[in-house]
């Protein structure tokens, strides 16, 4: 009888210790955004969730991964797949070759304005925003685009596309990093390329 009682006590103690263990940062934010104000970040452990395309150049792929892994999102953001929302546009990178990465998140209980302005205020990897200004917190907004580049005039970086969903906002990140031998097609005199994230 004592032996059985001891086993029960050990089992209860083990369950108690399990409940006190540190949760996964992204899961903790997903469970209760209000109790976790810190942002979620990409880590090497989530690398398998990146969709990889474009150039196989290792340096370009490493740069694209570095940019993507530096992305911060509001608390509560969780990784999703391409079915999280319908995205009707995509980013065309005019200069190349480029290594491309793509991933998605879902942010429940968030608005377009909150998410877009968070991204502008928390640029990944010290990239420069191509946005012309803050987004109004307008409930009628259905989508938005926020771009980031390593320097003015660059045709590489990250473009976030935001889509309104039933329970919040879906975010898609399109990342492109040029190879060392990347070139840009010549344009007619007086014409130039728009900044990534500006259409």
PDB file of C-alpha atoms in Angstrom:
ATOM      1  CA  UNK A   1       0.000   0.000   0.000  1.00  0.00           C
ATOM      2  CA  UNK A   2       2.836   2.342   0.864  1.00  0.00           C
ATOM      3  CA  UNK A   3       4.457   1.478  -2.457  1.00  0.00           C
ATOM      4  CA  UNK A   4       1.301   2.443  -4.395  1.00  0.00           C
ATOM      5  CA  UNK A   5       0.926   5.690  -2.416  1.00  0.00           C
ATOM      6  CA  UNK A   6       4.529   6.613  -3.189  1.00  0.00           C
ATOM      7  CA  UNK A   7       3.989   6.024  -6.908  1.00  0.00           C
ATOM      8  CA  UNK A   8       0.887   8.228  -6.870  1.00  0.00           C
ATOM      9  CA  UNK A   9       2.800  11.002  -5.098  1.00  0.00           C
ATOM     10  CA  UNK A  10       5.629  10.829  -7.639  1.00  0.00           C
ATOM     11  CA  UNK A  11       3.155  10.995 -10.528  1.00  0.00           C
ATOM     12  CA  UNK A  12       1.438  14.058  -9.049  1.00  0.00           C
ATOM     13  CA  UNK A  13       4.810  15.758  -8.499  1.00  0.00           C
ATOM     14  CA  UNK A  14       5.852  15.058 -12.104  1.00  0.00           C
ATOM     15  CA  UNK A  15       2.623  16.548 -13.424  1.00  0.00           C
ATOM     16  CA  UNK A  16       3.135  19.635 -11.299  1.00  0.00           C
ATOM     17  CA  UNK A  17       6.669  20.131 -12.615  1.00  0.00           C
ATOM     18  CA  UNK A  18       5.480  19.689 -16.183  1.00  0.00           C
ATOM     19  CA  UNK A  19       2.959  22.475 -15.717  1.00  0.00           C
ATOM     20  CA  UNK A  20       5.744  24.799 -14.526  1.00  0.00           C
ATOM     21  CA  UNK A  21       8.029  24.275 -17.525  1.00  0.00           C
ATOM     22  CA  UNK A  22       8.671  27.228 -19.858  1.00  0.00           C
ATOM     23  CA  UNK A  23       6.292  27.283 -22.851  1.00  0.00           C
ATOM     24  CA  UNK A  24       7.408  27.759 -26.430  1.00  0.00           C
ATOM     25  CA  UNK A  25       7.565  31.538 -27.090  1.00  0.00           C
ATOM     26  CA  UNK A  26       5.291  31.452 -30.132  1.00  0.00           C
ATOM     27  CA  UNK A  27       2.830  29.094 -28.457  1.00  0.00           C
ATOM     28  CA  UNK A  28       2.713  31.284 -25.360  1.00  0.00           C
ATOM     29  CA  UNK A  29       1.823  34.327 -27.441  1.00  0.00           C
ATOM     30  CA  UNK A  30      -0.776  32.331 -29.313  1.00  0.00           C
ATOM     31  CA  UNK A  31      -2.436  31.220 -26.095  1.00  0.00           C
ATOM     32  CA  UNK A  32      -2.834  34.702 -24.633  1.00  0.00           C
ATOM     33  CA  UNK A  33      -1.584  37.731 -26.524  1.00  0.00           C
ATOM     34  CA  UNK A  34      -2.443  40.098 -23.658  1.00  0.00           C
ATOM     35  CA  UNK A  35      -0.070  38.353 -21.246  1.00  0.00           C
ATOM     36  CA  UNK A  36       2.884  38.269 -23.664  1.00  0.00           C
ATOM     37  CA  UNK A  37       3.750  41.729 -25.000  1.00  0.00           C
ATOM     38  CA  UNK A  38       7.100  40.679 -26.470  1.00  0.00           C
ATOM     39  CA  UNK A  39       7.235  39.934 -30.216  1.00  0.00           C
ATOM     40  CA  UNK A  40       7.673  36.544 -31.790  1.00  0.00           C
ATOM     41  CA  UNK A  41      10.762  35.969 -33.913  1.00  0.00           C
ATOM     42  CA  UNK A  42      11.839  33.530 -36.558  1.00  0.00           C
ATOM     43  CA  UNK A  43      14.351  30.936 -35.395  1.00  0.00           C
ATOM     44  CA  UNK A  44      16.423  28.230 -37.063  1.00  0.00           C
ATOM     45  CA  UNK A  45      13.936  25.740 -35.693  1.00  0.00           C
ATOM     46  CA  UNK A  46      11.211  27.081 -37.968  1.00  0.00           C
ATOM     47  CA  UNK A  47      13.369  27.038 -41.098  1.00  0.00           C
ATOM     48  CA  UNK A  48      11.414  24.107 -42.456  1.00  0.00           C
ATOM     49  CA  UNK A  49       8.370  26.371 -42.750  1.00  0.00           C
ATOM     50  CA  UNK A  50      10.057  28.589 -45.338  1.00  0.00           C
ATOM     51  CA  UNK A  51       9.166  28.044 -48.985  1.00  0.00           C
ATOM     52  CA  UNK A  52      12.416  28.359 -50.946  1.00  0.00           C
ATOM     53  CA  UNK A  53      12.617  29.245 -54.641  1.00  0.00           C
ATOM     54  CA  UNK A  54      14.724  31.156 -57.134  1.00  0.00           C
ATOM     55  CA  UNK A  55      18.509  31.029 -57.184  1.00  0.00           C
ATOM     56  CA  UNK A  56      20.358  28.250 -55.370  1.00  0.00           C
ATOM     57  CA  UNK A  57      23.298  30.591 -54.726  1.00  0.00           C
ATOM     58  CA  UNK A  58      24.310  29.827 -51.109  1.00  0.00           C
ATOM     59  CA  UNK A  59      25.250  33.405 -50.218  1.00  0.00           C
ATOM     60  CA  UNK A  60      21.996  34.818 -51.567  1.00  0.00           C
ATOM     61  CA  UNK A  61      19.994  32.133 -49.769  1.00  0.00           C
ATOM     62  CA  UNK A  62      21.871  32.852 -46.537  1.00  0.00           C
ATOM     63  CA  UNK A  63      21.113  36.571 -46.854  1.00  0.00           C
ATOM     64  CA  UNK A  64      17.436  35.923 -47.505  1.00  0.00           C
ATOM     65  CA  UNK A  65      17.273  33.603 -44.501  1.00  0.00           C
ATOM     66  CA  UNK A  66      19.021  36.157 -42.278  1.00  0.00           C
ATOM     67  CA  UNK A  67      16.476  38.807 -43.206  1.00  0.00           C
ATOM     68  CA  UNK A  68      13.546  36.485 -42.669  1.00  0.00           C
ATOM     69  CA  UNK A  69      14.826  35.174 -39.347  1.00  0.00           C
ATOM     70  CA  UNK A  70      15.077  38.762 -38.055  1.00  0.00           C
ATOM     71  CA  UNK A  71      11.360  39.404 -38.614  1.00  0.00           C
ATOM     72  CA  UNK A  72       9.390  40.361 -35.515  1.00  0.00           C
ATOM     73  CA  UNK A  73       5.619  40.252 -35.300  1.00  0.00           C
ATOM     74  CA  UNK A  74       3.122  41.294 -32.623  1.00  0.00           C
ATOM     75  CA  UNK A  75       2.538  38.903 -29.739  1.00  0.00           C
ATOM     76  CA  UNK A  76       0.033  36.231 -30.653  1.00  0.00           C
ATOM     77  CA  UNK A  77       1.370  35.679 -34.176  1.00  0.00           C
ATOM     78  CA  UNK A  78       1.621  32.026 -35.178  1.00  0.00           C
ATOM     79  CA  UNK A  79       3.014  30.378 -38.282  1.00  0.00           C
ATOM     80  CA  UNK A  80       0.449  29.389 -40.890  1.00  0.00           C
ATOM     81  CA  UNK A  81       0.426  27.955 -44.388  1.00  0.00           C
ATOM     82  CA  UNK A  82      -0.647  29.473 -47.691  1.00  0.00           C
ATOM     83  CA  UNK A  83      -4.286  28.633 -46.966  1.00  0.00           C
ATOM     84  CA  UNK A  84      -4.454  31.198 -44.152  1.00  0.00           C
ATOM     85  CA  UNK A  85      -5.897  33.755 -46.604  1.00  0.00           C
ATOM     86  CA  UNK A  86      -6.320  34.444 -50.299  1.00  0.00           C
ATOM     87  CA  UNK A  87      -3.558  36.718 -51.554  1.00  0.00           C
ATOM     88  CA  UNK A  88      -4.407  38.143 -54.974  1.00  0.00           C
ATOM     89  CA  UNK A  89      -1.053  39.809 -55.653  1.00  0.00           C
ATOM     90  CA  UNK A  90       2.590  38.869 -55.530  1.00  0.00           C
ATOM     91  CA  UNK A  91       5.906  40.704 -55.669  1.00  0.00           C
ATOM     92  CA  UNK A  92       7.824  40.708 -58.930  1.00  0.00           C
ATOM     93  CA  UNK A  93      11.546  41.236 -58.369  1.00  0.00           C
ATOM     94  CA  UNK A  94      12.805  42.880 -61.597  1.00  0.00           C
ATOM     95  CA  UNK A  95      16.521  42.360 -60.940  1.00  0.00           C
ATOM     96  CA  UNK A  96      18.102  38.961 -60.634  1.00  0.00           C
ATOM     97  CA  UNK A  97      18.961  36.245 -60.099  1.00  0.00           C
ATOM     98  CA  UNK A  98      17.520  36.306 -56.569  1.00  0.00           C
ATOM     99  CA  UNK A  99      17.041  33.693 -53.879  1.00  0.00           C
ATOM    100  CA  UNK A 100      13.465  33.814 -52.611  1.00  0.00           C
ATOM    101  CA  UNK A 101      11.812  32.722 -49.376  1.00  0.00           C
ATOM    102  CA  UNK A 102       8.145  32.870 -48.434  1.00  0.00           C
ATOM    103  CA  UNK A 103       6.253  32.219 -45.228  1.00  0.00           C
ATOM    104  CA  UNK A 104       2.915  33.041 -43.603  1.00  0.00           C
ATOM    105  CA  UNK A 105       1.519  33.984 -40.198  1.00  0.00           C
ATOM    106  CA  UNK A 106      -1.870  34.438 -38.598  1.00  0.00           C
ATOM    107  CA  UNK A 107      -2.432  37.202 -36.032  1.00  0.00           C
ATOM    108  CA  UNK A 108      -5.792  36.838 -34.276  1.00  0.00           C
ATOM    109  CA  UNK A 109      -7.558  39.811 -32.712  1.00  0.00           C
ATOM    110  CA  UNK A 110      -5.451  42.310 -34.650  1.00  0.00           C
ATOM    111  CA  UNK A 111      -6.365  44.984 -37.192  1.00  0.00           C
ATOM    112  CA  UNK A 112      -4.746  45.956 -40.473  1.00  0.00           C
ATOM    113  CA  UNK A 113      -3.547  49.259 -39.044  1.00  0.00           C
ATOM    114  CA  UNK A 114      -2.106  47.703 -35.893  1.00  0.00           C
ATOM    115  CA  UNK A 115      -0.203  45.048 -37.822  1.00  0.00           C
ATOM    116  CA  UNK A 116       1.095  47.321 -40.589  1.00  0.00           C
ATOM    117  CA  UNK A 117       2.245  49.995 -38.167  1.00  0.00           C
ATOM    118  CA  UNK A 118       3.902  47.379 -35.942  1.00  0.00           C
ATOM    119  CA  UNK A 119       5.947  46.195 -38.926  1.00  0.00           C
ATOM    120  CA  UNK A 120       6.936  49.763 -39.810  1.00  0.00           C
ATOM    121  CA  UNK A 121       7.995  50.439 -36.219  1.00  0.00           C
ATOM    122  CA  UNK A 122       9.954  47.171 -35.933  1.00  0.00           C
ATOM    123  CA  UNK A 123      11.991  46.866 -39.149  1.00  0.00           C
ATOM    124  CA  UNK A 124      13.723  43.515 -39.642  1.00  0.00           C
ATOM    125  CA  UNK A 125      17.537  43.465 -39.697  1.00  0.00           C
ATOM    126  CA  UNK A 126      17.741  47.281 -39.771  1.00  0.00           C
ATOM    127  CA  UNK A 127      16.103  47.358 -43.195  1.00  0.00           C
ATOM    128  CA  UNK A 128      14.491  50.568 -44.439  1.00  0.00           C
ATOM    129  CA  UNK A 129      10.730  50.781 -44.845  1.00  0.00           C
ATOM    130  CA  UNK A 130       9.394  51.782 -48.253  1.00  0.00           C
ATOM    131  CA  UNK A 131       5.998  52.723 -46.784  1.00  0.00           C
ATOM    132  CA  UNK A 132       4.945  56.327 -47.312  1.00  0.00           C
ATOM    133  CA  UNK A 133       3.444  56.644 -43.833  1.00  0.00           C
ATOM    134  CA  UNK A 134       1.426  54.966 -41.074  1.00  0.00           C
ATOM    135  CA  UNK A 135      -1.719  53.077 -41.966  1.00  0.00           C
ATOM    136  CA  UNK A 136      -4.972  54.387 -40.443  1.00  0.00           C
ATOM    137  CA  UNK A 137      -6.783  52.028 -38.114  1.00  0.00           C
ATOM    138  CA  UNK A 138      -9.718  51.753 -40.516  1.00  0.00           C
ATOM    139  CA  UNK A 139     -11.915  48.676 -40.094  1.00  0.00           C
ATOM    140  CA  UNK A 140     -12.856  48.779 -43.784  1.00  0.00           C
ATOM    141  CA  UNK A 141      -9.285  48.067 -44.944  1.00  0.00           C
ATOM    142  CA  UNK A 142      -9.020  44.608 -46.497  1.00  0.00           C
ATOM    143  CA  UNK A 143      -5.341  44.450 -47.441  1.00  0.00           C
ATOM    144  CA  UNK A 144      -2.064  46.340 -47.203  1.00  0.00           C
ATOM    145  CA  UNK A 145       1.568  46.045 -48.276  1.00  0.00           C
ATOM    146  CA  UNK A 146       4.660  47.006 -46.279  1.00  0.00           C
ATOM    147  CA  UNK A 147       8.087  46.750 -47.919  1.00  0.00           C
ATOM    148  CA  UNK A 148      11.650  46.848 -46.596  1.00  0.00           C
ATOM    149  CA  UNK A 149      14.955  47.217 -48.461  1.00  0.00           C
ATOM    150  CA  UNK A 150      18.607  47.230 -47.352  1.00  0.00           C
ATOM    151  CA  UNK A 151      19.190  50.652 -48.934  1.00  0.00           C
ATOM    152  CA  UNK A 152      17.304  53.226 -50.968  1.00  0.00           C
ATOM    153  CA  UNK A 153      16.807  52.142 -54.559  1.00  0.00           C
ATOM    154  CA  UNK A 154      17.438  48.456 -53.822  1.00  0.00           C
ATOM    155  CA  UNK A 155      15.363  45.813 -55.585  1.00  0.00           C
ATOM    156  CA  UNK A 156      15.701  43.185 -52.865  1.00  0.00           C
ATOM    157  CA  UNK A 157      14.486  42.848 -49.294  1.00  0.00           C
ATOM    158  CA  UNK A 158      11.159  41.850 -47.738  1.00  0.00           C
ATOM    159  CA  UNK A 159       7.600  42.604 -48.790  1.00  0.00           C
ATOM    160  CA  UNK A 160       4.819  41.885 -46.299  1.00  0.00           C
ATOM    161  CA  UNK A 161       1.312  41.505 -47.661  1.00  0.00           C
ATOM    162  CA  UNK A 162      -1.470  41.773 -45.079  1.00  0.00           C
ATOM    163  CA  UNK A 163      -4.920  40.347 -45.612  1.00  0.00           C
ATOM    164  CA  UNK A 164      -7.924  40.784 -43.347  1.00  0.00           C
ATOM    165  CA  UNK A 165      -9.392  37.517 -42.034  1.00  0.00           C
ATOM    166  CA  UNK A 166     -12.464  36.634 -39.997  1.00  0.00           C
ATOM    167  CA  UNK A 167     -10.523  36.580 -36.729  1.00  0.00           C
ATOM    168  CA  UNK A 168      -7.694  39.032 -37.393  1.00  0.00           C
ATOM    169  CA  UNK A 169      -4.931  39.467 -39.959  1.00  0.00           C
ATOM    170  CA  UNK A 170      -2.966  37.078 -42.178  1.00  0.00           C
ATOM    171  CA  UNK A 171       0.589  38.051 -43.116  1.00  0.00           C
ATOM    172  CA  UNK A 172       2.691  36.795 -46.013  1.00  0.00           C
ATOM    173  CA  UNK A 173       6.407  37.586 -46.202  1.00  0.00           C
ATOM    174  CA  UNK A 174       8.127  37.495 -49.596  1.00  0.00           C
ATOM    175  CA  UNK A 175      11.907  37.751 -49.312  1.00  0.00           C
ATOM    176  CA  UNK A 176      14.412  38.195 -52.131  1.00  0.00           C
ATOM    177  CA  UNK A 177      18.198  38.481 -51.932  1.00  0.00           C
ATOM    178  CA  UNK A 178      20.248  39.132 -55.046  1.00  0.00           C
ATOM    179  CA  UNK A 179      23.265  37.116 -56.108  1.00  0.00           C
ATOM    180  CA  UNK A 180      26.590  38.915 -56.606  1.00  0.00           C
ATOM    181  CA  UNK A 181      26.103  38.846 -60.368  1.00  0.00           C
ATOM    182  CA  UNK A 182      22.504  40.116 -60.331  1.00  0.00           C
ATOM    183  CA  UNK A 183      21.580  42.660 -62.990  1.00  0.00           C
ATOM    184  CA  UNK A 184      18.574  44.860 -63.715  1.00  0.00           C
ATOM    185  CA  UNK A 185      16.980  45.169 -67.165  1.00  0.00           C
ATOM    186  CA  UNK A 186      17.513  48.539 -68.817  1.00  0.00           C
ATOM    187  CA  UNK A 187      14.542  50.882 -68.740  1.00  0.00           C
ATOM    188  CA  UNK A 188      13.626  53.657 -71.174  1.00  0.00           C
ATOM    189  CA  UNK A 189      14.985  57.091 -70.330  1.00  0.00           C
ATOM    190  CA  UNK A 190      13.054  58.770 -67.560  1.00  0.00           C
ATOM    191  CA  UNK A 191      11.635  55.540 -66.156  1.00  0.00           C
ATOM    192  CA  UNK A 192      12.616  53.747 -62.973  1.00  0.00           C
ATOM    193  CA  UNK A 193      11.670  50.815 -60.829  1.00  0.00           C
ATOM    194  CA  UNK A 194       9.197  51.287 -58.019  1.00  0.00           C
ATOM    195  CA  UNK A 195      10.350  50.388 -54.533  1.00  0.00           C
ATOM    196  CA  UNK A 196       9.421  46.899 -53.307  1.00  0.00           C
ATOM    197  CA  UNK A 197       6.143  47.147 -51.451  1.00  0.00           C
ATOM    198  CA  UNK A 198       4.886  50.137 -53.431  1.00  0.00           C
ATOM    199  CA  UNK A 199       3.010  48.205 -56.084  1.00  0.00           C
TER     200      UNK A 199
END
